[in-house]
Coordinates of C-alpha atoms in Angstrom, one line a residue:
X1 CA 7.8 8.3 -3.3
X2 CA 7.7 6.5 -7.2
X3 CA 8.6 9.8 -8.9
X4 CA 12.0 7.8 -9.5
X5 CA 11.7 8.0 -14.1
X6 CA 12.4 4.9 -14.5
X7 CA 9.5 3.4 -17.4
X8 CA 7.1 2.9 -15.0
X9 CA 7.5 4.5 -11.1
X10 CA 6.7 7.7 -12.6
X11 CA 2.6 6.0 -13.2
X12 CA 2.3 5.8 -9.6
X13 CA 0.9 9.5 -8.2
X14 CA -2.1 10.3 -8.7
X15 CA -5.6 8.5 -8.6
X16 CA -6.0 7.3 -4.6
X17 CA -9.3 8.3 -3.5
X18 CA -10.8 9.8 -0.2
X19 CA -12.0 13.9 0.8
X20 CA -12.5 16.3 -1.7
X21 CA -10.0 19.6 -0.2
X22 CA -7.2 20.9 -2.2
X23 CA -3.8 19.6 -0.4
X24 CA -0.6 19.8 -1.9
X25 CA 2.2 17.6 -2.4
X26 CA 4.3 15.3 0.1
X27 CA 7.9 15.5 0.9
X28 CA 10.9 13.2 2.8
X29 CA 12.9 12.7 4.8
X30 CA 16.7 10.2 4.8
X31 CA 15.3 7.8 7.2
X32 CA 13.7 4.5 6.9
X33 CA 10.0 5.4 9.1
X34 CA 7.0 4.6 9.2
X35 CA 4.3 6.7 8.7
X36 CA 0.5 6.7 7.8
X37 CA 0.5 9.2 5.9
X38 CA -3.4 11.1 3.7
X39 CA -3.1 13.3 0.0
X40 CA -4.0 15.1 -2.2
X41 CA -4.4 14.9 -5.3
X42 CA -6.7 15.3 -8.7
X43 CA -7.2 11.3 -11.0
X44 CA -7.1 12.3 -14.3
X45 CA -10.4 10.0 -15.5
X46 CA -12.7 9.6 -11.9
X47 CA -13.0 14.2 -11.9
X48 CA -12.8 14.1 -8.6
X49 CA -10.2 15.1 -6.4
X50 CA -9.0 12.6 -4.0
X51 CA -7.5 11.4 -0.5
X52 CA -4.6 9.3 -0.8
X53 CA -3.6 7.0 1.4
X54 CA 0.5 6.3 1.4
X55 CA 3.9 5.2 3.2
X56 CA 6.5 7.9 3.2
X57 CA 10.1 6.1 4.0
X58 CA 13.2 7.6 2.7
X59 CA 13.2 10.0 0.1
X60 CA 11.2 11.7 0.8
X61 CA 12.1 15.3 2.8
X62 CA 15.6 16.5 0.9
X63 CA 19.0 15.8 2.7
X64 CA 19.6 19.9 3.3
X65 CA 16.6 20.7 4.9
X66 CA 14.6 18.5 6.4
X67 CA 11.5 20.3 6.8
X68 CA 11.9 20.8 10.7
X69 CA 12.2 25.0 11.8
X70 CA 14.9 25.2 13.7
X71 CA 13.9 27.4 16.2
X72 CA 15.0 27.0 20.0
X73 CA 11.2 28.8 21.2
X74 CA 9.4 27.0 23.7
X75 CA 6.1 26.6 21.7
X76 CA 5.2 25.4 19.1
X77 CA 2.9 27.5 16.4
X78 CA 0.4 26.4 13.0
X79 CA 2.2 27.4 9.8
X80 CA -0.5 29.3 7.3
X81 CA -1.3 25.4 5.8
X82 CA -2.2 24.1 9.4
X83 CA 1.1 22.4 9.9
X84 CA 2.1 22.8 13.6
X85 CA 5.1 24.3 13.4
X86 CA 8.3 23.1 15.8
X87 CA 11.9 22.9 15.9
X88 CA 14.2 19.3 16.8
X89 CA 13.9 18.9 20.6
X90 CA 11.2 20.2 20.6
X91 CA 8.6 18.7 22.9
X92 CA 5.3 17.6 23.7
X93 CA 2.8 16.0 25.6
X94 CA 5.8 15.8 28.3
X95 CA 7.4 12.1 26.7
X96 CA 8.1 13.0 23.2
X97 CA 11.5 14.6 21.9
X98 CA 11.1 15.7 18.4
X99 CA 14.8 14.6 16.6
X100 CA 14.4 14.2 13.2
X101 CA 11.2 14.7 10.3
X102 CA 10.6 12.0 8.5
X103 CA 8.1 13.2 6.3
X104 CA 5.3 15.8 5.0
X105 CA 2.2 15.8 3.3
X106 CA -1.2 17.0 2.6
X107 CA -2.3 15.4 6.4
X108 CA 0.5 17.3 8.2
X109 CA 4.7 15.8 8.6
X110 CA 5.4 12.8 11.1
X111 CA 8.9 12.9 12.7
X112 CA 11.3 10.7 14.8
X113 CA 10.6 11.0 18.7
X114 CA 12.2 10.5 21.5
X115 CA 10.1 8.5 23.8
X116 CA 11.9 9.7 27.6
X117 CA 9.1 7.2 29.8
X118 CA 10.2 4.5 27.6
X119 CA 13.9 6.0 26.8
X120 CA 13.4 4.0 22.8
X121 CA 12.4 5.8 19.0
X122 CA 9.1 6.0 18.1
X123 CA 7.7 7.3 14.8
X124 CA 4.9 10.2 15.5
X125 CA 2.1 11.6 12.5
X126 CA 1.5 15.0 12.7
X127 CA -1.6 15.9 11.2
X128 CA -3.4 19.0 10.1
X129 CA -5.3 21.8 12.4
X130 CA -8.2 21.0 9.5
X131 CA -11.1 19.5 9.8
X132 CA -11.5 16.6 7.5
X133 CA -7.4 15.9 8.4
X134 CA -9.1 15.3 11.9
X135 CA -11.0 13.0 10.8
X136 CA -9.4 10.6 9.4
X137 CA -7.3 10.6 11.9
X138 CA -10.4 9.7 14.4
X139 CA -11.2 7.1 12.2
X140 CA -7.4 5.5 12.0
X141 CA -7.7 5.7 15.6
X142 CA -10.6 3.7 16.5
X143 CA -9.5 1.3 13.4
X144 CA -6.4 0.7 14.8
X145 CA -7.3 0.7 19.0
X146 CA -9.6 -2.3 17.3
X147 CA -6.8 -3.5 16.4
X148 CA -4.7 -3.4 19.1
X149 CA -7.1 -4.8 21.8
X150 CA -8.2 -8.4 19.0
X151 CA -4.6 -9.1 19.1
X152 CA -2.5 -7.9 22.4
X153 CA 0.1 -10.3 21.5
X154 CA 1.4 -8.2 18.2
X155 CA 0.6 -12.3 16.4
X156 CA -0.7 -10.7 13.1
X157 CA 1.7 -8.4 10.9
X158 CA -0.3 -5.5 11.9
X159 CA 1.7 -2.3 12.0
X160 CA 1.1 -1.0 16.3
X161 CA 0.2 1.8 17.5
X162 CA 1.7 2.9 20.7
X163 CA -0.4 6.0 21.6
X164 CA -2.2 9.2 20.2
X165 CA -2.5 12.8 22.0
X166 CA -3.7 16.3 20.9
X167 CA -1.2 18.9 21.1
X168 CA -2.8 21.7 20.3
X169 CA -5.6 21.4 18.0
X170 CA -3.3 18.5 16.6
X171 CA -3.9 14.7 16.5
X172 CA -0.6 13.0 16.9
X173 CA -0.9 9.0 16.5
X174 CA 2.1 7.6 17.7
X175 CA 3.9 4.5 15.8
X176 CA 6.2 1.8 16.3
X177 CA 9.6 3.3 14.1
X178 CA 10.0 0.4 11.6
X179 CA 11.8 -0.5 8.5
X180 CA 11.3 1.1 4.7
X181 CA 8.1 0.0 2.2
X182 CA 8.9 -2.6 0.7
X183 CA 8.1 -0.6 -2.9
X184 CA 10.7 1.8 -1.8
X185 CA 13.1 -1.2 -0.7
X186 CA 12.5 -2.5 -4.4
X187 CA 13.3 1.7 -5.5
X188 CA 16.7 1.1 -4.3
X189 CA 17.5 -2.2 -5.4
X190 CA 16.7 -0.5 -8.9
X191 CA 13.7 -3.0 -9.2
X192 CA 14.7 -6.0 -9.0
X193 CA 12.3 -8.3 -8.0
X194 CA 12.1 -10.2 -5.1
X195 CA 12.5 -13.9 -5.4
X196 CA 9.9 -17.1 -5.0
X197 CA 11.7 -17.5 -1.3
X198 CA 11.3 -13.8 -0.5
X199 CA 7.4 -13.8 -2.4
X200 CA 6.3 -17.0 -0.4
X201 CA 7.3 -15.0 3.3
X202 CA 6.3 -12.1 2.9
X203 CA 2.9 -13.1 1.5
X204 CA 2.4 -15.7 4.1
X205 CA 3.0 -13.0 6.9
X206 CA 0.3 -10.4 4.5
X207 CA -2.6 -12.8 4.5
X208 CA -2.1 -13.7 8.0
X209 CA -2.6 -9.7 9.0
X210 CA -5.3 -9.0 6.3
X211 CA -7.4 -12.4 6.9
X212 CA -7.0 -11.7 10.7
X213 CA -9.0 -7.9 9.9
X214 CA -11.7 -9.5 7.3
X215 CA -12.2 -12.1 10.5
X216 CA -12.8 -9.4 12.6
X217 CA -15.3 -7.5 9.3
X218 CA -12.5 -5.1 8.2
X219 CA -11.1 -4.2 5.0
X220 CA -8.2 -2.2 4.8
X221 CA -9.1 -0.8 1.2
X222 CA -6.0 0.5 0.5
X223 CA -3.1 -2.9 -0.5
X224 CA -0.1 -1.5 -2.3
X225 CA 4.0 -2.3 -1.9
X226 CA 3.7 1.4 0.0
X227 CA 1.6 0.2 3.4
X228 CA 3.4 -3.1 4.0
X229 CA 6.3 -2.1 6.2
X230 CA 9.8 -4.3 6.5
X231 CA 10.1 -4.2 9.7
X232 CA 13.6 -4.1 9.2
X233 CA 15.0 -2.9 5.9
X234 CA 18.6 -3.2 7.2
X235 CA 21.2 -5.8 4.2
X236 CA 24.2 -7.3 2.9
X237 CA 25.3 -6.3 -0.6
X238 CA 25.2 -9.2 -2.3
X239 CA 27.0 -10.1 -6.2
X240 CA 24.9 -12.0 -8.5
X241 CA 26.9 -13.3 -11.0
X242 CA 24.0 -13.2 -13.5
X243 CA 23.7 -9.0 -13.5
X244 CA 27.5 -8.7 -13.0
X245 CA 25.7 -6.2 -10.4
X246 CA 26.0 -5.5 -6.5
X247 CA 22.6 -5.7 -4.9
X248 CA 20.4 -4.8 -1.9
X249 CA 20.1 -8.4 0.4
X250 CA 17.7 -8.7 3.5
X251 CA 18.3 -10.2 6.5
X252 CA 14.6 -10.6 7.2
X253 CA 12.0 -10.6 5.6
X254 CA 9.3 -10.1 8.5
X255 CA 6.5 -7.6 7.2
X256 CA 3.7 -4.9 8.6
X257 CA 0.3 -4.1 6.9
X258 CA 0.1 -0.2 7.5
X259 CA -2.2 2.7 7.5
X260 CA -5.5 2.2 8.3
X261 CA -6.7 5.6 7.2
X262 CA -9.3 4.4 5.0
X263 CA -10.2 1.2 7.2
X264 CA -13.7 0.2 6.8
X265 CA -15.9 -1.6 8.7
X266 CA -18.2 -4.0 7.4
X267 CA -20.9 -2.3 8.9
X268 CA -20.2 1.3 7.9
X269 CA -20.8 3.4 4.0
X270 CA -18.4 1.8 1.7
X271 CA -17.5 4.6 -0.5
X272 CA -18.0 3.7 -4.1
X273 CA -14.2 4.4 -4.8
X274 CA -11.9 3.0 -3.0
X275 CA -7.8 1.5 -3.6
X276 CA -5.3 3.3 -4.8
X277 CA -5.8 2.9 -8.1
X278 CA -3.3 0.0 -9.9
X279 CA -4.6 -1.7 -6.7
X280 CA -8.5 -1.3 -7.8
X281 CA -10.5 -4.0 -8.2
X282 CA -13.1 -4.4 -11.3
X283 CA -16.0 -4.0 -9.0
X284 CA -15.3 -1.1 -7.5
X285 CA -14.4 0.5 -10.1
X286 CA -17.2 -1.5 -12.7
X287 CA -19.3 0.4 -9.5
X288 CA -20.9 -3.0 -8.5
X289 CA -20.1 -2.5 -4.9
X290 CA -17.6 -4.4 -2.7
X291 CA -16.8 -6.6 -0.1
X292 CA -13.3 -8.1 1.8
X293 CA -12.7 -9.6 -1.4
X294 CA -11.1 -6.6 -2.9
X295 CA -8.2 -6.5 -0.9
X296 CA -7.4 -10.3 -2.1
X297 CA -7.4 -8.1 -5.9
X298 CA -5.0 -5.8 -4.2
X299 CA -2.9 -8.5 -2.4
X300 CA -2.7 -10.4 -6.5
X301 CA -1.6 -6.6 -7.9
X302 CA 0.9 -6.5 -5.1
X303 CA 2.6 -10.2 -5.5
X304 CA 3.1 -9.4 -8.7
X305 CA 4.8 -6.5 -8.5
X306 CA 7.1 -8.5 -6.3
X307 CA 7.7 -10.8 -8.7
X308 CA 8.1 -8.8 -11.5
X309 CA 9.6 -5.7 -10.4
X310 CA 6.7 -3.3 -11.9
X311 CA 3.0 -3.1 -11.7
X312 CA 0.9 -5.6 -13.2
X313 CA -1.1 -2.0 -14.9
X314 CA 0.8 0.8 -15.6
X315 CA -2.5 3.1 -16.8
X316 CA -3.9 6.3 -15.3
X317 CA -6.8 5.4 -17.7
X318 CA -10.2 3.2 -16.0
X319 CA -10.3 2.4 -19.6
X320 CA -7.2 1.6 -21.1
X321 CA -7.5 -0.4 -16.8
X322 CA -10.3 -2.7 -17.8
X323 CA -8.4 -3.0 -21.4
X324 CA -5.1 -3.9 -19.7
X325 CA -6.9 -6.4 -17.5
X326 CA -9.0 -8.6 -20.8
X327 CA -5.1 -8.5 -22.2
X328 CA -3.9 -10.2 -18.8
X329 CA -7.2 -12.3 -17.6
X330 CA -9.5 -12.6 -20.6
X331 CA -12.1 -10.7 -21.5
X332 CA -14.4 -9.5 -17.8
X333 CA -17.7 -12.0 -17.7
X334 CA -20.7 -9.9 -19.8
X335 CA -23.0 -10.7 -16.4
X336 CA -20.9 -7.5 -14.1
X337 CA -21.1 -5.5 -17.7
X338 CA -24.5 -6.4 -18.0
X339 CA -25.1 -4.3 -14.2
X340 CA -22.4 -1.9 -14.5
X341 CA -23.6 1.8 -13.5
X342 CA -20.8 2.3 -16.1
X343 CA -22.6 1.5 -19.1
X344 CA -19.7 4.0 -21.4
X345 CA -17.0 1.4 -20.6
X346 CA -19.9 -1.3 -22.7
X347 CA -21.2 -1.0 -26.1
X348 CA -22.9 -5.0 -26.7
X349 CA -22.1 -6.4 -23.8
X350 CA -18.8 -6.0 -23.9
X351 CA -15.6 -3.6 -23.1
X352 CA -15.9 -0.5 -25.0
X353 CA -12.5 -0.4 -25.8
X354 CA -10.4 0.7 -30.2
X355 CA -8.8 -2.2 -30.3
X356 CA -7.4 0.3 -33.2
X357 CA -6.1 3.2 -30.9
X358 CA -2.9 3.8 -30.4
X359 CA -3.4 3.2 -26.6
X360 CA -3.9 -0.3 -27.6
X361 CA -0.6 -0.5 -29.2
X362 CA 0.4 0.5 -25.8
X363 CA -1.5 -2.3 -23.8
X364 CA -0.4 -4.7 -25.8
X365 CA 3.7 -3.5 -25.3
X366 CA 3.0 -3.1 -22.3
X367 CA 0.4 -6.8 -21.1
X368 CA 0.5 -10.1 -21.9
X369 CA -1.5 -12.8 -20.3
X370 CA -0.9 -13.9 -16.6
X371 CA 1.4 -16.9 -17.0
X372 CA 4.0 -15.8 -19.8
X373 CA 4.5 -13.3 -17.1
X374 CA 6.3 -16.9 -15.7
X375 CA 10.1 -16.3 -15.8
X376 CA 10.7 -20.1 -15.1
X377 CA 8.5 -23.5 -15.0
X378 CA 9.7 -24.6 -11.5
X379 CA 6.4 -26.2 -9.0
X380 CA 6.7 -23.4 -6.3
X381 CA 6.4 -20.4 -9.6
X382 CA 3.3 -23.0 -11.4
X383 CA 1.7 -23.1 -7.9
X384 CA 2.7 -18.9 -7.2
X385 CA 0.8 -18.4 -11.0
X386 CA -2.3 -20.5 -9.7
X387 CA -2.7 -18.5 -6.7
X388 CA -2.7 -15.3 -8.3
X389 CA -4.7 -16.5 -11.0
X390 CA -7.5 -17.2 -7.9
X391 CA -7.1 -14.3 -6.5
X392 CA -7.5 -12.0 -9.7
X393 CA -10.7 -13.4 -10.5
X394 CA -13.8 -10.7 -11.4
X395 CA -15.8 -12.5 -10.6
X396 CA -15.7 -12.1 -6.8
X397 CA -17.8 -14.9 -5.4
X398 CA -14.9 -16.9 -8.0
X399 CA -12.5 -14.3 -6.2
X400 CA -10.7 -17.0 -3.5
X401 CA -10.4 -15.5 -0.5
X402 CA -7.3 -15.6 2.9
X403 CA -8.6 -17.8 3.9
X404 CA -8.5 -20.3 1.5
X405 CA -5.2 -18.8 0.4
X406 CA -3.3 -19.7 3.3
X407 CA -3.6 -23.3 3.0
X408 CA -3.2 -22.5 -1.0
X409 CA -0.4 -25.6 -1.9
X410 CA 1.9 -22.7 -2.7
X411 CA 2.1 -21.6 1.5
X412 CA 2.9 -25.4 2.3
X413 CA 6.5 -25.2 2.9
X414 CA 5.8 -23.2 5.8
X415 CA 2.2 -24.3 6.9
X416 CA 4.7 -27.0 7.2
X417 CA 8.0 -25.9 8.6
X418 CA 5.2 -24.2 11.3
X419 CA 3.6 -27.5 12.6
X420 CA 7.4 -28.5 13.1
X421 CA 9.1 -25.9 15.7

């Protein structure tokens, strides 16, 4: 996922935090699905092995090799990497019958199963029988159980865990089966951006879901288009008169937030490095400590990606990332640079950046002030960019909260419609 040579997708690999274990790259299948995956990659500038939180959807496994062991043995076994070996028709917990492999990665594999008890299809994440992955899975289960208990009516757009169990040392988490991720839909739709009305509908659901987490002392820490899935990604093909191309028009804009493997309660230890590179807040990069507002920054980046069809910060280098922020959002406040533990990023209370470098040429080519990204000067776009400016605020004390964001004029049409219904 995200390895297309499309001018921006190739930037998406790597730079994800979490653990210090060597692991392989992910593969997947041709089936739209939910899976909360964990992958290790080596960040070129963080100089540490990190664990990636991502979503595997429909482009991960070769169609000729769905990753399922074509065996008719009545038992399962581990392969040399700790993955569970299984076959089509294999049954776990005398209930979940494997239909197809949806995806695979460092964390383990995700399979689509028939739940024989309920006669419905589900996604089951089968975690590798390796201790570090087991620990992350246990943490994710604890968060998902909390979400289920706090939102019994499924009011908020967070993925539902339906069950979990252990099978021969493998933790298995059962999820509702969802559609494509918003990133994967963009990719399959040639990175044609969503329109403002679509963004409004998706953002309102996402903000309510993450606001629900925040009210319950949880920070997601890894919000990105890969971790926002359509409930159903069925679409119709429509002819665009302007581009003279066929485009995919979604039948439903209902979405859900997924991947709670790195979600952190307020009272828990906060790892210094969180979030996937392109959605990482400045306070995380500058090692100033972080709180729930880092999710707000990430969502600001996500909305811009929905609007543009490409990532706002196309870089893998930390200092270049900060320089891009300055090009788009203006100078980083001196008081933040003064407080940072990363003083090698600072010179004379300013970002230590060479404006004569080739990197600066690249930034000038790819970045411009935020308001200049506005394609039209309509009132709804002005409101969207006003909201984005409040979300992409350097200082966490000045950054808008999601509670406040839901009352922003950008969402007025949805609040009015809700009051009428």
